[in-house]
Short mmCIF file of C-alpha atoms and ligand atoms in Angstrom, two decimals:
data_model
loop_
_atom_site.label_atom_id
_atom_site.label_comp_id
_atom_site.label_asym_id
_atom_site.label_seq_id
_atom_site.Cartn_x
_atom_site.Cartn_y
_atom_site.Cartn_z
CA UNK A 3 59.33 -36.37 -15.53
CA UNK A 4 58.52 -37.92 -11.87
CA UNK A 5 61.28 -36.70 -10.20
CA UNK A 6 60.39 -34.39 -7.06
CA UNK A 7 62.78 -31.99 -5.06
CA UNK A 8 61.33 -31.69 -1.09
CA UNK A 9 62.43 -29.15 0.78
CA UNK A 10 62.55 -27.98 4.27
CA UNK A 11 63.52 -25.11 5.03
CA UNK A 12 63.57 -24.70 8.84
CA UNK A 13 64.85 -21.91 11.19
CA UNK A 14 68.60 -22.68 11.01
CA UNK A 15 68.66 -25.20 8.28
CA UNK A 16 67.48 -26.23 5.07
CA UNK A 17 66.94 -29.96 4.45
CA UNK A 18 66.62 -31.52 0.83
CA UNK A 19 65.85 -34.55 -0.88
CA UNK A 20 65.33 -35.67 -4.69
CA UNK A 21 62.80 -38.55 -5.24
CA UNK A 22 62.04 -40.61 -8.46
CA UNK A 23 58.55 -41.21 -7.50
CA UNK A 24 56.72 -44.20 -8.90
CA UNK A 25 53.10 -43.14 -9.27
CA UNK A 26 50.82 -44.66 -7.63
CA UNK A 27 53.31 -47.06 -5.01
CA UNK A 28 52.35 -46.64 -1.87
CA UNK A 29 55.21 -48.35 0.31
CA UNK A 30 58.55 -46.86 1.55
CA UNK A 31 60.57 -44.99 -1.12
CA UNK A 32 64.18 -44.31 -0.93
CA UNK A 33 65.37 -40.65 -2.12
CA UNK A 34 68.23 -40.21 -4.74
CA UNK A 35 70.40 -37.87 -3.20
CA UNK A 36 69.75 -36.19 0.56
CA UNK A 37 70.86 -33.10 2.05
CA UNK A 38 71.08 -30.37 3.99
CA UNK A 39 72.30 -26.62 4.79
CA UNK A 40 73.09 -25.99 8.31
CA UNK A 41 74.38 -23.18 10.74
CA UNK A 42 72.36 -20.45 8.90
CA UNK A 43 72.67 -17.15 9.95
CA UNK A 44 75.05 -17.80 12.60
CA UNK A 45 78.64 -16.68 12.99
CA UNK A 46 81.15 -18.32 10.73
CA UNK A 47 80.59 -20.62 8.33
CA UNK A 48 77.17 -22.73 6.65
CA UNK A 49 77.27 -26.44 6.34
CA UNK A 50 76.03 -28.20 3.41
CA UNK A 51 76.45 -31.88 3.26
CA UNK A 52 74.92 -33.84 0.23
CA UNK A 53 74.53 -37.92 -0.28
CA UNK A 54 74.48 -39.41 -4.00
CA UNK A 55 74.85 -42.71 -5.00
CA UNK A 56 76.50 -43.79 -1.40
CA UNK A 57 79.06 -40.66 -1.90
CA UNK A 58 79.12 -37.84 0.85
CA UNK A 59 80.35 -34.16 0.00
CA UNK A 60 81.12 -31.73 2.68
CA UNK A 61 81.76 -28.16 1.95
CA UNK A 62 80.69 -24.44 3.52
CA UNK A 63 78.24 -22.27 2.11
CA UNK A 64 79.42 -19.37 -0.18
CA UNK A 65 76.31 -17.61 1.26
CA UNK A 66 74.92 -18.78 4.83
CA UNK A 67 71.45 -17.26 4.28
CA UNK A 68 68.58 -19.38 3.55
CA UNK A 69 68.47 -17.39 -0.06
CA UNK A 70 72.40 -18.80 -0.47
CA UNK A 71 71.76 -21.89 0.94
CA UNK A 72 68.88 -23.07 -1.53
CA UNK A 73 71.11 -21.42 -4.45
CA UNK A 74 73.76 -23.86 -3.50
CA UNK A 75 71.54 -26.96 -3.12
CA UNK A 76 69.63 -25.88 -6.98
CA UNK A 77 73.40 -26.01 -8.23
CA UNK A 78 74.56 -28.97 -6.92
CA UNK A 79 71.03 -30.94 -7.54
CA UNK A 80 71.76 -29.77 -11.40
CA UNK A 81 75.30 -30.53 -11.28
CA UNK A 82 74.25 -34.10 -10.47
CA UNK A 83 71.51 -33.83 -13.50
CA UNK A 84 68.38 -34.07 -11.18
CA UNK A 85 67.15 -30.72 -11.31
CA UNK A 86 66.20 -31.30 -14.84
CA UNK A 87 64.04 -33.84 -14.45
CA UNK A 88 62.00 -32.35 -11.39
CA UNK A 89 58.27 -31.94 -11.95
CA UNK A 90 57.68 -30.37 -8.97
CA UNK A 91 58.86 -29.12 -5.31
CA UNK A 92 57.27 -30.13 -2.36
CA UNK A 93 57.40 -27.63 0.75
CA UNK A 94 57.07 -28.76 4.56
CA UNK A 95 54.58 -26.00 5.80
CA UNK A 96 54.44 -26.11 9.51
CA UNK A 97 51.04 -24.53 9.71
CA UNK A 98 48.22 -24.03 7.51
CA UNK A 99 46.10 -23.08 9.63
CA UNK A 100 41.87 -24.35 9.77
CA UNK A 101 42.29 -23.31 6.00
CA UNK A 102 44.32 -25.65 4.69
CA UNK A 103 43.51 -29.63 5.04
CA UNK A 104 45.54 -31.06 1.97
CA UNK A 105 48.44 -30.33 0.08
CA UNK A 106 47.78 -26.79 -1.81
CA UNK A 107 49.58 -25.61 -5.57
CA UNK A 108 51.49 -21.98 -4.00
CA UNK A 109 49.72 -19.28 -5.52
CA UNK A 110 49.78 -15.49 -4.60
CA UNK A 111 46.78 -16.39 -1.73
CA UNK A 112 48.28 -18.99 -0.72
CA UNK A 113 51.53 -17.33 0.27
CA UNK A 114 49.83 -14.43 1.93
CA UNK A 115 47.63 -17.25 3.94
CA UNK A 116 50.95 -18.97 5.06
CA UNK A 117 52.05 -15.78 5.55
CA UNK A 118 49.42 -14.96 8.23
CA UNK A 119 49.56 -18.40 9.98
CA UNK A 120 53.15 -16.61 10.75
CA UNK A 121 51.43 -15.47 14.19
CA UNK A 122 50.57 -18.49 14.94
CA UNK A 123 53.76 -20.07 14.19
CA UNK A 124 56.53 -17.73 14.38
CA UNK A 125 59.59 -19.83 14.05
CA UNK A 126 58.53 -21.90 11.33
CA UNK A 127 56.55 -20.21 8.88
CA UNK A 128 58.81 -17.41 8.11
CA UNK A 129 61.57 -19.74 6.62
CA UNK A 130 59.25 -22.28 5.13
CA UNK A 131 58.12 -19.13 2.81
CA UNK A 132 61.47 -17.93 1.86
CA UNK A 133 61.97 -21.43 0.56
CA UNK A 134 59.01 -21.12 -1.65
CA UNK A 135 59.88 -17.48 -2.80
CA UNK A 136 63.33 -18.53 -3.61
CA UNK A 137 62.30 -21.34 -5.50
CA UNK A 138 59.31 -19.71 -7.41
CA UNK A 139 62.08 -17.18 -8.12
CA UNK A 140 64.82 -19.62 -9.56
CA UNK A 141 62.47 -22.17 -10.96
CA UNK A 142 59.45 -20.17 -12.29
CA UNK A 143 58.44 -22.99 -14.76
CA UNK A 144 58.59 -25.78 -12.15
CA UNK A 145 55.30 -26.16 -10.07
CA UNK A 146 55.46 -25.47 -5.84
CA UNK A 147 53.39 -27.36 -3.65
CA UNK A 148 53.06 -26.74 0.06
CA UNK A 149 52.60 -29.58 2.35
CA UNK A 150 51.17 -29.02 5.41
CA UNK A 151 52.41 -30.09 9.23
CA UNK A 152 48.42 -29.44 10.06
CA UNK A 153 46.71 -30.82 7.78
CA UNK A 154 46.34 -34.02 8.57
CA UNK A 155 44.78 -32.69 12.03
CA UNK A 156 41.89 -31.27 9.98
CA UNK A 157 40.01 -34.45 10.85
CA UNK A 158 40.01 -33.48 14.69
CA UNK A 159 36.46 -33.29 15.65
CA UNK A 160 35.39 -30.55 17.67
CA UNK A 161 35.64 -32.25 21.22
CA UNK A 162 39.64 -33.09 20.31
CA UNK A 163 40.10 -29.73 18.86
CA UNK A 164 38.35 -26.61 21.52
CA UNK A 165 40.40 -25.20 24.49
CA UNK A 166 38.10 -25.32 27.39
CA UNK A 167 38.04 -21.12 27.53
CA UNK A 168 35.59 -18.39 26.61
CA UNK A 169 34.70 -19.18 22.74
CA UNK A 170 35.13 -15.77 21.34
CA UNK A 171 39.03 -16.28 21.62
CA UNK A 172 38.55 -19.41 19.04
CA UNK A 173 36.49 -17.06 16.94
CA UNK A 174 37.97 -14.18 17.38
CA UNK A 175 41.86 -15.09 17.41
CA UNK A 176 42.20 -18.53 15.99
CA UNK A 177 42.86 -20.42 19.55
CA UNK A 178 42.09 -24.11 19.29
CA UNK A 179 44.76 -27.09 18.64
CA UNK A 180 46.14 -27.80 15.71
CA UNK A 181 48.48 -30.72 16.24
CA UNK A 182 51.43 -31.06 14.01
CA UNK A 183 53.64 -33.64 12.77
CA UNK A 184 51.24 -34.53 10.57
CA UNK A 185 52.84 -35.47 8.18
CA UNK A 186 54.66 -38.48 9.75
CA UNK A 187 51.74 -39.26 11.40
CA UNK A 188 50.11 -39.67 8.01
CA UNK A 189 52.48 -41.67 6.15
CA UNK A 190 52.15 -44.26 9.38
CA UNK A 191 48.16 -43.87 8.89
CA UNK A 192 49.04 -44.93 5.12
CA UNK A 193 51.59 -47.35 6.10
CA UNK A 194 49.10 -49.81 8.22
CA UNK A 195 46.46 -51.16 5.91
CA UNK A 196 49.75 -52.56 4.44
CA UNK A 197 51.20 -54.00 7.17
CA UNK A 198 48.44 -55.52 8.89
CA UNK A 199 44.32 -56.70 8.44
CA UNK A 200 42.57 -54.53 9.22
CA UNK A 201 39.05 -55.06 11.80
CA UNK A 202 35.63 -54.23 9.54
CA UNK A 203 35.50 -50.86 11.45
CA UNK A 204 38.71 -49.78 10.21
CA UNK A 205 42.44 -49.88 12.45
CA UNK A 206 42.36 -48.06 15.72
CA UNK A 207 46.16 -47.04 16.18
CA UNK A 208 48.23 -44.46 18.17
CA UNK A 209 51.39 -43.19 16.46
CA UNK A 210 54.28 -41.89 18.76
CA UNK A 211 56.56 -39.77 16.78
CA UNK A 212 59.61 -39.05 18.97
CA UNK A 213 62.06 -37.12 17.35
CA UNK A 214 63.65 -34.00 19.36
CA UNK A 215 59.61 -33.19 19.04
CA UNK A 216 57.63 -35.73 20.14
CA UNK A 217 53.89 -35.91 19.92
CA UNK A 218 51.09 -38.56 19.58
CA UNK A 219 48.54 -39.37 16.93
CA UNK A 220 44.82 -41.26 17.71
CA UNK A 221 44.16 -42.44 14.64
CA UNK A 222 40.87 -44.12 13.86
CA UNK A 223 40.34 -45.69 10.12
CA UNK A 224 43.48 -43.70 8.82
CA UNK A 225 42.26 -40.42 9.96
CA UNK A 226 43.60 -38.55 12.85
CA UNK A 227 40.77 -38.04 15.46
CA UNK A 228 42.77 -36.60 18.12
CA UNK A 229 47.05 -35.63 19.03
CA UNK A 230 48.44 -34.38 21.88
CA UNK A 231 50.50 -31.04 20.49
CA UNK A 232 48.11 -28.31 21.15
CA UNK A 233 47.68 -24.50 19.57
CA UNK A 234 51.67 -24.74 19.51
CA UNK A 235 54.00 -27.61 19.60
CA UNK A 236 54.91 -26.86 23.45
CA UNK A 237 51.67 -28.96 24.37
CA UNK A 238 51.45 -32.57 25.59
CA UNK A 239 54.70 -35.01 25.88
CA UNK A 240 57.83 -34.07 27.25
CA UNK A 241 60.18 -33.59 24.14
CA UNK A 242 63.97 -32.98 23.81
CA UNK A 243 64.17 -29.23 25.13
CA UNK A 244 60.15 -28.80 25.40
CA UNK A 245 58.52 -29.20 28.67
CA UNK A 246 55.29 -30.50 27.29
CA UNK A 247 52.15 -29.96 29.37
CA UNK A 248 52.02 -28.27 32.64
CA UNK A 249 49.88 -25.69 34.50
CA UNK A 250 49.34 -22.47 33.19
CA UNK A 251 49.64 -21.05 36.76
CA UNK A 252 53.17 -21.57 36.62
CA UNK A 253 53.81 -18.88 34.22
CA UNK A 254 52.88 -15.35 36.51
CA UNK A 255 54.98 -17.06 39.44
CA UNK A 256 57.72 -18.38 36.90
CA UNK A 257 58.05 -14.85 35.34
CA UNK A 258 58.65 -13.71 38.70
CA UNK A 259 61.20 -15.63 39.82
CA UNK A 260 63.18 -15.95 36.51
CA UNK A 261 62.65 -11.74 36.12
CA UNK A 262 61.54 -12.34 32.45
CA UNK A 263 58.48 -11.53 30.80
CA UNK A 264 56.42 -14.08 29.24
CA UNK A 265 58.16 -14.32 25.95
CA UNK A 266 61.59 -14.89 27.98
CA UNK A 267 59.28 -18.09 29.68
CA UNK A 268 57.70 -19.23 26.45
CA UNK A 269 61.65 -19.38 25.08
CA UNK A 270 63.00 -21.27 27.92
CA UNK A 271 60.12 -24.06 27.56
CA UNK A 272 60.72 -24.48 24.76
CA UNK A 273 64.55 -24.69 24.57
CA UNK A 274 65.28 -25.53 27.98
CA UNK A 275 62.96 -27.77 29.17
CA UNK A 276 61.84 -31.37 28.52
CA UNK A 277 64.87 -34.26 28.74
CA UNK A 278 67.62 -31.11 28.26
CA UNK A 279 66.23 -29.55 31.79
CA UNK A 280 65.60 -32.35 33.61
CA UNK A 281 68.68 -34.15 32.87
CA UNK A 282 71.03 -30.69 33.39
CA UNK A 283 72.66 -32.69 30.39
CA UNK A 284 71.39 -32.59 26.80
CA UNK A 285 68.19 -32.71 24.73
CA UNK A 286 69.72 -35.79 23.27
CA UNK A 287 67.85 -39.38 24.35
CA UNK A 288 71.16 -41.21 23.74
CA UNK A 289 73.21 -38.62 26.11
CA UNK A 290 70.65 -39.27 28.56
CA UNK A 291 70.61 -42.74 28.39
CA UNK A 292 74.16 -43.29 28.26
CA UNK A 293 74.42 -41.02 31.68
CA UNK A 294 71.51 -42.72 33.19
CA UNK A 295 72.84 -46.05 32.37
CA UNK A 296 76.35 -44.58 34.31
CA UNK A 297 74.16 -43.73 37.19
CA UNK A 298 73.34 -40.17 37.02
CA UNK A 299 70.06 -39.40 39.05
CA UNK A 300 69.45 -36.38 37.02
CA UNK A 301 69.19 -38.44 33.68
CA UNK A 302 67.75 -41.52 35.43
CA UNK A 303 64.62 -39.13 36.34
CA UNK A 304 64.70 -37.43 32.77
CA UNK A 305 64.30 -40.68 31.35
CA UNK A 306 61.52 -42.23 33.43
CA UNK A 307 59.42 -38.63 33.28
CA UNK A 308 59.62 -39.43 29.74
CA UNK A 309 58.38 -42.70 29.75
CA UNK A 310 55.63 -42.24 32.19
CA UNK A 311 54.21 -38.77 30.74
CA UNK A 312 54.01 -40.67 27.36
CA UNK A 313 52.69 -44.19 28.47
CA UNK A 314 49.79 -42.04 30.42
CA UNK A 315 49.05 -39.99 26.92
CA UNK A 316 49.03 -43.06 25.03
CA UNK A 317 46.60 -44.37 27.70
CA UNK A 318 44.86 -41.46 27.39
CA UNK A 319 44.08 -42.18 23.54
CA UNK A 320 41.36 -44.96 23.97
CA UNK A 321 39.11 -42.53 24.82
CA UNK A 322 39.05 -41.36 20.98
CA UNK A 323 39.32 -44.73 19.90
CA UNK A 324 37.52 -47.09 21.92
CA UNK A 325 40.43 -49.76 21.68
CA UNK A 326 43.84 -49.92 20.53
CA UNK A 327 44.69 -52.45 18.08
CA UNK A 328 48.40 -51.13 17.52
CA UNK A 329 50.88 -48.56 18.67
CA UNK A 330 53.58 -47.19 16.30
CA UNK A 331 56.87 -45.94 17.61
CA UNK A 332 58.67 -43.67 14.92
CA UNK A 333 61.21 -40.71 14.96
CA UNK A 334 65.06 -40.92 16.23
CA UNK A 335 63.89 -42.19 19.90
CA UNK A 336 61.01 -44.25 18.52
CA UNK A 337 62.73 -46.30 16.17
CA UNK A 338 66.26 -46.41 17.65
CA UNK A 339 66.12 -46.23 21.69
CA UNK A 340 65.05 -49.67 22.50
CA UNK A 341 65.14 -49.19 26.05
CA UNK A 342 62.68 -46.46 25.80
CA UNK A 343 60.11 -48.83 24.51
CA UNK A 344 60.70 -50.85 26.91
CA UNK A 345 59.81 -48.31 29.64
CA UNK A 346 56.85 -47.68 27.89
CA UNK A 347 55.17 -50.98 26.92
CA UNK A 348 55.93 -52.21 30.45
CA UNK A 349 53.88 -49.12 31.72
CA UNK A 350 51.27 -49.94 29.67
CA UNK A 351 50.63 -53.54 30.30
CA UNK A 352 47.57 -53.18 31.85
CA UNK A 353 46.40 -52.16 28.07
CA UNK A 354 47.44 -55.80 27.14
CA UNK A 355 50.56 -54.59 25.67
CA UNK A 356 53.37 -56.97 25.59
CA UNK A 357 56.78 -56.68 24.28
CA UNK A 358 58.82 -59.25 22.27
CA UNK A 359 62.19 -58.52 24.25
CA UNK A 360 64.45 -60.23 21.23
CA UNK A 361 62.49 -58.68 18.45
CA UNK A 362 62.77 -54.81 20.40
CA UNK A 363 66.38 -55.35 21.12
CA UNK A 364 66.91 -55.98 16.78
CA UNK A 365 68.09 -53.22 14.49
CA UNK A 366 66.42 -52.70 11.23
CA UNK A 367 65.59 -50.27 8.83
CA UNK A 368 62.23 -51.63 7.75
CA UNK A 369 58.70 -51.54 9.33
CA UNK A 370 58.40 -54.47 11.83
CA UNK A 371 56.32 -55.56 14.99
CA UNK A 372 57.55 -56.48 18.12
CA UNK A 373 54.82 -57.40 20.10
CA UNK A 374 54.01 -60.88 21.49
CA UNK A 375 51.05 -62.88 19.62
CA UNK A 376 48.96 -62.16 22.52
CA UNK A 377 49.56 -58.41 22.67
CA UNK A 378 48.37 -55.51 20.29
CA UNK A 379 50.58 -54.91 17.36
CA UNK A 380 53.83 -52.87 18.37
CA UNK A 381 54.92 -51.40 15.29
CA UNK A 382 58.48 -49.64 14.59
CA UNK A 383 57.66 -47.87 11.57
CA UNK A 384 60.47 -45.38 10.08
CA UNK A 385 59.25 -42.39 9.24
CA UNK A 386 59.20 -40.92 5.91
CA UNK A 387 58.06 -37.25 6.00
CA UNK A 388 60.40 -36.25 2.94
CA UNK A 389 59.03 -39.38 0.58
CA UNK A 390 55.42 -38.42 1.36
CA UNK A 391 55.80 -34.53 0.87
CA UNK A 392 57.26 -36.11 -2.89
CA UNK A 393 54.61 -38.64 -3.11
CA UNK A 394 51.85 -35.99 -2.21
CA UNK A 395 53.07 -33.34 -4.41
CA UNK A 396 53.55 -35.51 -7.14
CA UNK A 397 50.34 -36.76 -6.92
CA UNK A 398 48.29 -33.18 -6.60
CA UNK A 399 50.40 -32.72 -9.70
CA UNK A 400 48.60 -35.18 -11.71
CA UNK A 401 45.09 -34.78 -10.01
CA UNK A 402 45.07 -30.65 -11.48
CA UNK A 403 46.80 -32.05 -15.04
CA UNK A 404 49.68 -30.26 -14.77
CA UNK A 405 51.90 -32.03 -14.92
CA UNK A 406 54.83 -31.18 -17.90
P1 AMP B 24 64.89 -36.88 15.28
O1 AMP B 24 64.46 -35.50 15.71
O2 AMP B 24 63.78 -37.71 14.73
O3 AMP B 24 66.13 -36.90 14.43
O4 AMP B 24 65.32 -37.63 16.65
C1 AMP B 24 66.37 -37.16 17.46
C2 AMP B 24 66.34 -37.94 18.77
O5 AMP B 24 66.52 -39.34 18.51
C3 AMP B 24 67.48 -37.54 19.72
O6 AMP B 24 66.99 -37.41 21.05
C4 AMP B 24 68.42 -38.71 19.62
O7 AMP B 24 69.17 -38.91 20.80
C5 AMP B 24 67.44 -39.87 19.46
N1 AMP B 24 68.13 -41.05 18.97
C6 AMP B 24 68.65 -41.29 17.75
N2 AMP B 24 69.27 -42.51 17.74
C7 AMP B 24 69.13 -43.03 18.99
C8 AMP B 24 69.52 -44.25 19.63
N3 AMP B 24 70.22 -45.19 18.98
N4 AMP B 24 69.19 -44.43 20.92
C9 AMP B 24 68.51 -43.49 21.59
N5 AMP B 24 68.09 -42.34 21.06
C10 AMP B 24 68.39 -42.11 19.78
#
C-alpha cells in the first residue's frame, strides 16, 4: 500500500486529498481525489465538495462539526475504495514549536506537545488535533503523521530567529520567530535542484508564497536561513486581511481609539487589515485588481502597498544570502496575478531582475521561468503543500519500517 490520505483540518474547514505516492519521485504529484468540508460550526449547513476521476460531488454535511466532517470524508474516501489502500495520514500542523524540526509519528507526547504549542497558535492547533484524534479514533490500525508548518524554519540561525527584547522572555515564554508556511516553502527548496544548476555553493533563492497568507522564504542550499512571518503569522508582508509589519506603538493608541482591548486589536489585524483594509473592498487580489484596474484609488493604493512592502522584503533577503540567484512566486497571487509580478520585478530591478513580459503574461500549470537571459531566474512554481505532507509521511513511514 502507497496510498496516503492528507488532511487539513483548519478553523472552519477541513481540506483532503488521497495520493498514490511513488516512492522515492521527487517531482510534482497529482492527488486522486481532492476535497474539502467547509462552513463548520457556523449557522446552517456544512459544505463538502469532493473531485474523482474529473467528477465533482456537492452535498451538505449530516454533521457540520469537524468530528462529522472527517466522518463524512472517511466514508466517501472508502466508498470510492481509497481508504483501503491508505498506509498512512499525513496532518498539516501549524506549529511545532523549537521541538519539532521534521515530520513526527503522533504518539501520546506528541499530541500533548501540539497540544501546548496551542498558546502559541490558538487558531490553528486546536483543529489540527481534533483531526488527528478523530482519525486515531476511526483508523486505529492506520499510522498518523504530523507535518509541521515550522519545521522547515528550524534551520533559522540565531541572528534570523531572536526578537531584539530582554532574553528571559525567549527563555522563559517561548518568544522568538518561527516562520510558517513551511511547508510550501520546502517543496520549492526541493523543487530547484530540479529545475535549474545549481552554483558549487549551493542555490541562493527567495520563495514568495502569496496565498491569502503571504510570507517569504531566504533559502540558502535548500535550507531556510531566514522568513519574514515572525512569532505569529501577523509579521512581515501585507497579506489578504493581515496588516503585516508595523509599529508596536500603534497598539496602546489603537486600543484607545477603537475602545477595544488588545485581543479586539490583535483580531482586527488580522482579519481586517492587509489588501481587505486598505482597499475598503475585499481580501481577494483579483477583487482588488479588477477595482483598481476600474479606477478605484482605494484598491489602486492596496495594490501598490502590496507590491512595494514585498519588493523591499525580498530586497531585504540578500542580507542572509549574499546574492540571489532566483526568486519563486507561488500561492493563488504568486502563480496567477501576473500583474502583481510585474509590480514587483519592476521594483526590484536594481537587483538585476528582469521580466520576460510574454512568458509572465502565459498561463500554465507547470513550474516555469520568466525571467530574461540576463536576469536571475524568476520562477512560478505551483505549490504543492498536500503532495509533500503525502510524500513526507510516506517516506517517515518507510524510514521507522512500518510500513504494512
Ligand atoms: P490561496 O490562499 O493560495 O488560495 O490564494 C488566494 C489568493 O489568490 C486570493 O487573494 C486570490 O484573489 C488570489 N488569486 C487567485 N487567482 C488569481 C488571479 N487569477 N489573479 C489574481 N489573484 C488571484
Amino acid at each position: 500500500m502507497t496510498m496516503v490520505l492528507v488532511l487539513n483540518s483548519g478553523s472552519s474547514s477541513v481540506k483532503f486529498a488521497v495520493f498514490d505516492v511513488l516512492q522515492g519521485a521527487t517531482g510534482a504529484i497529482s492527488p486522486l481525489c481532492t476535497g474539502n468540508a467547509s462552513r463548520l460550526n457556523e449557522p446552517g449547513a456544512g459544505e463538502f465538495r469532493l473531485e474523482w476521476q474529473g467528477q465533482k460531488e456537492q452535498l451538505d454535511l449530516p454533521r457540520n462539526d469537524h468530528e462529522g466532517a472527517i466522518d463524512t470524508i472517511l466514508s466517501r474516501v472508502r466508498q470510492l475504495g481509497l481508504l483501503q489502500q491508505v498506509a498512512v495520514v499525513g496532518h498539516r500542523v501549524v506549529h511545532g514549536g523549537d521541538r519539532y524540526r521534521a515530520p513526527t509519528r503522533v504518539d501520546d507526547k506528541v499530541l500533548a506537545d501540539i497540544e501546548s504549542f496551542s498558546a502559541f497558535a490558538p487558531l490553528h492547533n486546536p483543529p489540527n488535533l481534533i483531526g488527528i484524534r478523530v482519525c486515531q479514533q476511526r483508523l486505529p490500525a492506520i499510522p498518523q503523521v504530523a507535518v509541521f508548518d515550522t519545521a522547515f524554519h528550524g534551520t533559522l540561525p540565531p541572528v534570523a530567529y531572536h526578537y531584539a527584547i530582554p532574553q528571559q522572555w525567549q527563555q522563559d515564554w517561548g518568544v522568538r520567530r518561527y516562520g510558517f508556511h513551511g511547508i510550501s516553502h520546502h517543496y520549492i527548496a526541493s523543487q530547484l535542484p530540479l529545475l535549474m544548476p545549481a552554483p558549487a555553493d549551493g542555490i541562493r533563492a527567495v520563495s514568495a508564497h502569496l496565498g491569502n497568507g503571504c510570507s517569504l522564504c531566504a533559502i540558502k542550499n535548500g535550507i531556510s536561513v531566514d522568513t519574514s512571518m515572525g512569532f505569529t503569522p501577523l509579521e512581515g508582508l501585507m497579506m489578504g486581511s493581515r496588516s503585516g509589519d508595523l509599529d508596536p506603538g500603534l497598539h496602546e493608541y489603537l486600543c484607545e481609539k477603537l475602545q477595544t482591548d488588545i485581543h479586539g486589536l490583535t483580531t482586527l489585524l488580522n482579519k481586517d487589515a492587509g489588501l481587505k483594509g486598505v482597499s475598503g473592498l475585499s481580501n481577494d487580489m483579483r477583487t482588488c485588481l479588477q477595482a483598481a484596474d476600474a479606477g478605484n484609488p482605494h484598491a489602486q493604493l492596496a495594490v501598490e502597498l502590496f507590491c512595494y512592502r514585498l519588493a523591499k522584503h525580498i530586497a531585504a533577503c540578500i542580507v542572509p544570502l549574499g546574492r540571489i540567484d532566483a526568486l519563486v512566486f507561488t500561492g493563488g497571487i504568486g502563480e496567477n496575478a501576473a500583474p502583481i509580478r510585474a509590480r514587483v520585478i519592476a521594483l526590484l530591478a536594481g537587483l538585476g531582475f528582469r521580466l520576460d513580459t510574454t512568458l509572465n503574461e502565459q498561463r500554465a500549470d507547470h513550474a516555469r521561468n520568466v525571467a530574461t537571459t540576463s536576469s536571475p531566474a524568476i520562477w512560478i512554481i505551483p505549490t504543492q503543500e498536500e503532495g509533500m505532507i503525502a510524500r513526507q509521511s510516506l517516506a517517515l513511514l518507510n524510514e521507522e519500517g512500518c510500513h504494512s
